[in-house]
PDB file of C-alpha atoms in Angstrom:
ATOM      1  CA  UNK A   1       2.502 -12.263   3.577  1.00 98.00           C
ATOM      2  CA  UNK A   2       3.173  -8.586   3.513  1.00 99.00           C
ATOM      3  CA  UNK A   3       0.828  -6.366   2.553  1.00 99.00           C
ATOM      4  CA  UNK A   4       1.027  -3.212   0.495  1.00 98.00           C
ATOM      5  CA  UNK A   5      -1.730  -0.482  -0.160  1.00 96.00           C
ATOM      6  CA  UNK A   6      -0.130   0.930  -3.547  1.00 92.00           C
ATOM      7  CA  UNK A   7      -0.485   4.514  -5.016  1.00 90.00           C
ATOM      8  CA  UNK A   8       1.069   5.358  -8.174  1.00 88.00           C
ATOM      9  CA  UNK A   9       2.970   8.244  -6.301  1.00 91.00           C
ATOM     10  CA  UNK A  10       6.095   9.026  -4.112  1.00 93.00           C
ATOM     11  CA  UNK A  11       3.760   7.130  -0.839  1.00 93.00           C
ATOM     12  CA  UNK A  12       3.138   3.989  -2.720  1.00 94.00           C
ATOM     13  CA  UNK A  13       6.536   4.234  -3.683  1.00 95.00           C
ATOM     14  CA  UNK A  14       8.057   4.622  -0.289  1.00 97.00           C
ATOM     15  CA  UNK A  15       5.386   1.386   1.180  1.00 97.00           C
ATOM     16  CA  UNK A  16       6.367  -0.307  -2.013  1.00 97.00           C
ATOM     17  CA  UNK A  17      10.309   0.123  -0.998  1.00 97.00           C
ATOM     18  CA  UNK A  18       9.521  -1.046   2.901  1.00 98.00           C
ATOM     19  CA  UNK A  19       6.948  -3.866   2.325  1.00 98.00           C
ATOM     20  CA  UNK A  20       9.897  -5.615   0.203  1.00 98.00           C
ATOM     21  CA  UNK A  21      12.359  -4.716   3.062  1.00 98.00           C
ATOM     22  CA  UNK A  22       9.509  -6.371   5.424  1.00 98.00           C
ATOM     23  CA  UNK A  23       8.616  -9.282   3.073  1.00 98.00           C
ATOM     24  CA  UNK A  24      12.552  -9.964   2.738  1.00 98.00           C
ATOM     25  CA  UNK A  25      13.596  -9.751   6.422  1.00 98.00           C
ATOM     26  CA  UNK A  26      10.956 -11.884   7.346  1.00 98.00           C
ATOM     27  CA  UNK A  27      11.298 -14.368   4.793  1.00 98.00           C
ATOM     28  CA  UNK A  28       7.628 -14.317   2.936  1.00 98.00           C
ATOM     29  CA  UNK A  29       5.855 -12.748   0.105  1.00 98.00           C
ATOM     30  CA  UNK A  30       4.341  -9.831  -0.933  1.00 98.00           C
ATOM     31  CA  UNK A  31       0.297  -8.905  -1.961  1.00 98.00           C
ATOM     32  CA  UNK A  32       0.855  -5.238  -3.615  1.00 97.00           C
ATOM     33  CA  UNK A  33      -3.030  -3.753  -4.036  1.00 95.00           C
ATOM     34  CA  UNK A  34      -3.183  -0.439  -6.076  1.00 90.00           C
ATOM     35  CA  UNK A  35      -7.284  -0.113  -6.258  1.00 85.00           C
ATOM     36  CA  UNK A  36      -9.556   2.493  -6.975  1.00 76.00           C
ATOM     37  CA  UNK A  37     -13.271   3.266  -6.944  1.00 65.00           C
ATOM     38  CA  UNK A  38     -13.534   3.895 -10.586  1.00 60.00           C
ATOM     39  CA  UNK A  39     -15.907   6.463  -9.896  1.00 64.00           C
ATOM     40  CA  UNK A  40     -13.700   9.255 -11.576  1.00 60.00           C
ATOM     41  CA  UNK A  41     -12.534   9.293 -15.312  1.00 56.00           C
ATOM     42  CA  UNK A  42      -9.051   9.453 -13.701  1.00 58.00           C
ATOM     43  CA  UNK A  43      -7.670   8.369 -10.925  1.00 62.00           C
ATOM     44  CA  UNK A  44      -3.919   9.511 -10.177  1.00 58.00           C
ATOM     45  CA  UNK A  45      -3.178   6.847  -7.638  1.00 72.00           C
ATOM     46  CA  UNK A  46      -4.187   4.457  -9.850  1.00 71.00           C
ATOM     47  CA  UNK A  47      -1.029   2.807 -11.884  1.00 73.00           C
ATOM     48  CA  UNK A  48      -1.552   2.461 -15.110  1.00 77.00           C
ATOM     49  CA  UNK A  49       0.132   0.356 -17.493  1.00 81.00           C
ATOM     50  CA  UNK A  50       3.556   1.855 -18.010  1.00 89.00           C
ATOM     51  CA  UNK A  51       3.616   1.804 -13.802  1.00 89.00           C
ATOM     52  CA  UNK A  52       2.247  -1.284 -13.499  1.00 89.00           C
ATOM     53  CA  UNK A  53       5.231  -2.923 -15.438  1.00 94.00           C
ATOM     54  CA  UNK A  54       7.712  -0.952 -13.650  1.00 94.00           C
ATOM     55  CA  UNK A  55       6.845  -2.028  -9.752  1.00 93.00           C
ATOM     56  CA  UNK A  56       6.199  -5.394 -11.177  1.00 95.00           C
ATOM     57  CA  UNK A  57      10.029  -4.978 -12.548  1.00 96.00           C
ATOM     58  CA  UNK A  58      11.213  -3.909  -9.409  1.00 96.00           C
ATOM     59  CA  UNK A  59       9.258  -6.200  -7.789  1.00 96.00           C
ATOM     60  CA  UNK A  60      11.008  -9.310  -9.908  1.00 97.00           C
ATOM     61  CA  UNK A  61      14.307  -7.431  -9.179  1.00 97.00           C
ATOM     62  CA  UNK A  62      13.650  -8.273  -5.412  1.00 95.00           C
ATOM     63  CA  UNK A  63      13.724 -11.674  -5.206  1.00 95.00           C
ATOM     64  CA  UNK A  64      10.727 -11.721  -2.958  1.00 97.00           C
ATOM     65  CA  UNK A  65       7.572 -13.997  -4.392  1.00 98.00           C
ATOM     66  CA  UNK A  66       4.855 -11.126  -5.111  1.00 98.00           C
ATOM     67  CA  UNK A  67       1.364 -10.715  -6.658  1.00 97.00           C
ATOM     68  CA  UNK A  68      -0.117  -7.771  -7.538  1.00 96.00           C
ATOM     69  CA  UNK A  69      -3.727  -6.822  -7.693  1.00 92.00           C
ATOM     70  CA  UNK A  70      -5.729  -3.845  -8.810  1.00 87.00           C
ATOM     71  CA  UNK A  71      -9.313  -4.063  -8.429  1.00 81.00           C
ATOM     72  CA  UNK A  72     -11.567  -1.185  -9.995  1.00 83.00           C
ATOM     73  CA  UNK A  73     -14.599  -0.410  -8.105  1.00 76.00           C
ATOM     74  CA  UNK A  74     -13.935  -1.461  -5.201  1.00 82.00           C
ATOM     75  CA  UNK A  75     -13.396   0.984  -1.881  1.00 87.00           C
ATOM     76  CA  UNK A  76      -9.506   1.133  -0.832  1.00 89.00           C
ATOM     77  CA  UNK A  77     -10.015   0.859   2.644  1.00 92.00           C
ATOM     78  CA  UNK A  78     -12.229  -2.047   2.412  1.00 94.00           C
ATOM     79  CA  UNK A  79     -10.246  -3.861   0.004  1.00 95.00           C
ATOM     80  CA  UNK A  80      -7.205  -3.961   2.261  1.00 96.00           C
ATOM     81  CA  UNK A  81      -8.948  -4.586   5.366  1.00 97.00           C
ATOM     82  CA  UNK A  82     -10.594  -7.152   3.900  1.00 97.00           C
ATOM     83  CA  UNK A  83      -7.075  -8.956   2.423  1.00 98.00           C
ATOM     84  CA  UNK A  84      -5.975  -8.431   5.845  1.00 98.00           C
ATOM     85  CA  UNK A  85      -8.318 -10.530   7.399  1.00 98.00           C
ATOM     86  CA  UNK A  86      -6.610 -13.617   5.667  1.00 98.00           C
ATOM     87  CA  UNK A  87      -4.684 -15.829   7.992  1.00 98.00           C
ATOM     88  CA  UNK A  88      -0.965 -15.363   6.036  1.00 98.00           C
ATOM     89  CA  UNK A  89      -1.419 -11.762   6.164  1.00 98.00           C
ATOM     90  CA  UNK A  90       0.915 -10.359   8.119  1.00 98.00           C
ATOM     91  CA  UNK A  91       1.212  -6.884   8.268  1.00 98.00           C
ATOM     92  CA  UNK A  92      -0.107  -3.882   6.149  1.00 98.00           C
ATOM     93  CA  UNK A  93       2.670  -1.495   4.569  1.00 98.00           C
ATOM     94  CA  UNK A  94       0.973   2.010   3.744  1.00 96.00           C
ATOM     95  CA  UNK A  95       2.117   5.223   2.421  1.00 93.00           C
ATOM     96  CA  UNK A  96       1.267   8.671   4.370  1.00 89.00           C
ATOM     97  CA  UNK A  97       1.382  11.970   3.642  1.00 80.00           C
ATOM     98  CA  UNK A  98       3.122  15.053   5.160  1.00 68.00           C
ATOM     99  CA  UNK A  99       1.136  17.091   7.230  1.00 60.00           C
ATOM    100  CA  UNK A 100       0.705  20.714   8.699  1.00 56.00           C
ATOM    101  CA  UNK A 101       1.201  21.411  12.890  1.00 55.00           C
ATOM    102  CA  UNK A 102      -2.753  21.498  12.573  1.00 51.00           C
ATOM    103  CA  UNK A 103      -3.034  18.291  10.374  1.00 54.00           C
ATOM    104  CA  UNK A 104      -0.885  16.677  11.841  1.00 50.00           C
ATOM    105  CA  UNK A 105      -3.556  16.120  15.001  1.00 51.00           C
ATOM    106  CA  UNK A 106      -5.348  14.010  12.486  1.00 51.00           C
ATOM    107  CA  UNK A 107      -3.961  11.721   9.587  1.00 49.00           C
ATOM    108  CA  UNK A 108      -5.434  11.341   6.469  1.00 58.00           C
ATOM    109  CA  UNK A 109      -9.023   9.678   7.222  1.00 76.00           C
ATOM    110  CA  UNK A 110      -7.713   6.454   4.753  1.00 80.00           C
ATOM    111  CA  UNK A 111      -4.549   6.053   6.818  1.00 83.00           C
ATOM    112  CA  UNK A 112      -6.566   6.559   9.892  1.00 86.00           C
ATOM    113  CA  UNK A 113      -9.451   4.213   9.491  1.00 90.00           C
ATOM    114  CA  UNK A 114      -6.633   1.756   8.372  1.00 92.00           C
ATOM    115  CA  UNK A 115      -4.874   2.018  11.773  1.00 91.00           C
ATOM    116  CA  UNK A 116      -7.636   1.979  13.487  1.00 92.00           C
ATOM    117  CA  UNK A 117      -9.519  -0.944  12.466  1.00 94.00           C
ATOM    118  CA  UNK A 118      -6.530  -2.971  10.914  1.00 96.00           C
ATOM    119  CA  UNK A 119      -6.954  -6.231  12.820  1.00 95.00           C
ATOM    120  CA  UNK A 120      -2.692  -6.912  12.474  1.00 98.00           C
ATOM    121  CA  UNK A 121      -0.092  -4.683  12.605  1.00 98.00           C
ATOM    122  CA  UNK A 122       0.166  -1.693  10.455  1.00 97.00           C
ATOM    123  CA  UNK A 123       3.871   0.128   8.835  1.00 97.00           C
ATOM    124  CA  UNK A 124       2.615   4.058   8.114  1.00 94.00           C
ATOM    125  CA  UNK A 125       5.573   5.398   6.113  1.00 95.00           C
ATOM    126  CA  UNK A 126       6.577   8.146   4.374  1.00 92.00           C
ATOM    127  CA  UNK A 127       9.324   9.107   0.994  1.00 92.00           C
ATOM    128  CA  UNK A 128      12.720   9.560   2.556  1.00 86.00           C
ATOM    129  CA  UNK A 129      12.869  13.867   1.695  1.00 70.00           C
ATOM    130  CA  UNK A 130       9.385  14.782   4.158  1.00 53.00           C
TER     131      UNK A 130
END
């Protein structure tokens, strides 16, 4: 099982596009997880309906077996650590962003604490124009 830590923006997009490339060349499904804290009113990585229906179209459109999960209150991080801990995970598929010649010593602390303490192997990628 691949995977994906889902934002409802051009990052999630880009891991959406490569954890179906993943899930397809090696021949298994897909977990996409678009979570949030629910500890703000709004939360713009957080899909809502309208995007919700259209990665589960594309998501049909791929052929690949998928579910797709988005718990509310629930830290990011820990939720996808956590799913990777299951045995048929596979590998984690996440967005990152672009950064600076001074940022780009450090990545984003979510991205980072994923790499770091990801027990399996982790696919940091980014939309196609950075």
């Amino acid at each position: 099982m691949i995977v994906i830590g889902y934002t409802a923006d051009q990052f999630g997009h880009a891991a959406l596009e490569h954890g179906i490339a993943e899930a397809k060349l090696r021949n298994t499904s897909l977990l996409v997880i678009n979570s949030t804290s629910g500890e703000s009113y709004v939360d713009s990585r957080f899909a809502s309906g309208t995007q919700v229906q259209d990665v589960e179209t594309r998501l049909a459109e791929c052929g690949v077996p998928f579910e797709l999960a988005q718990p509310v209150g629930v830290d990011a991080v820990e939720e996808l650590l956590t799913t990777m801990d299951r045995p048929e995970a596979e590998l984690l598929v996440v967005g990152i962003r672009h950064r600076s010649p001074v940022g780009k010593l450090l990545l984003g602390s979510v991205a980072q604490k994923l790499i770091l303490e990801c027990p399996k192997p982790v696919l940091a990628v980014k939309p196609s124009e950075f």
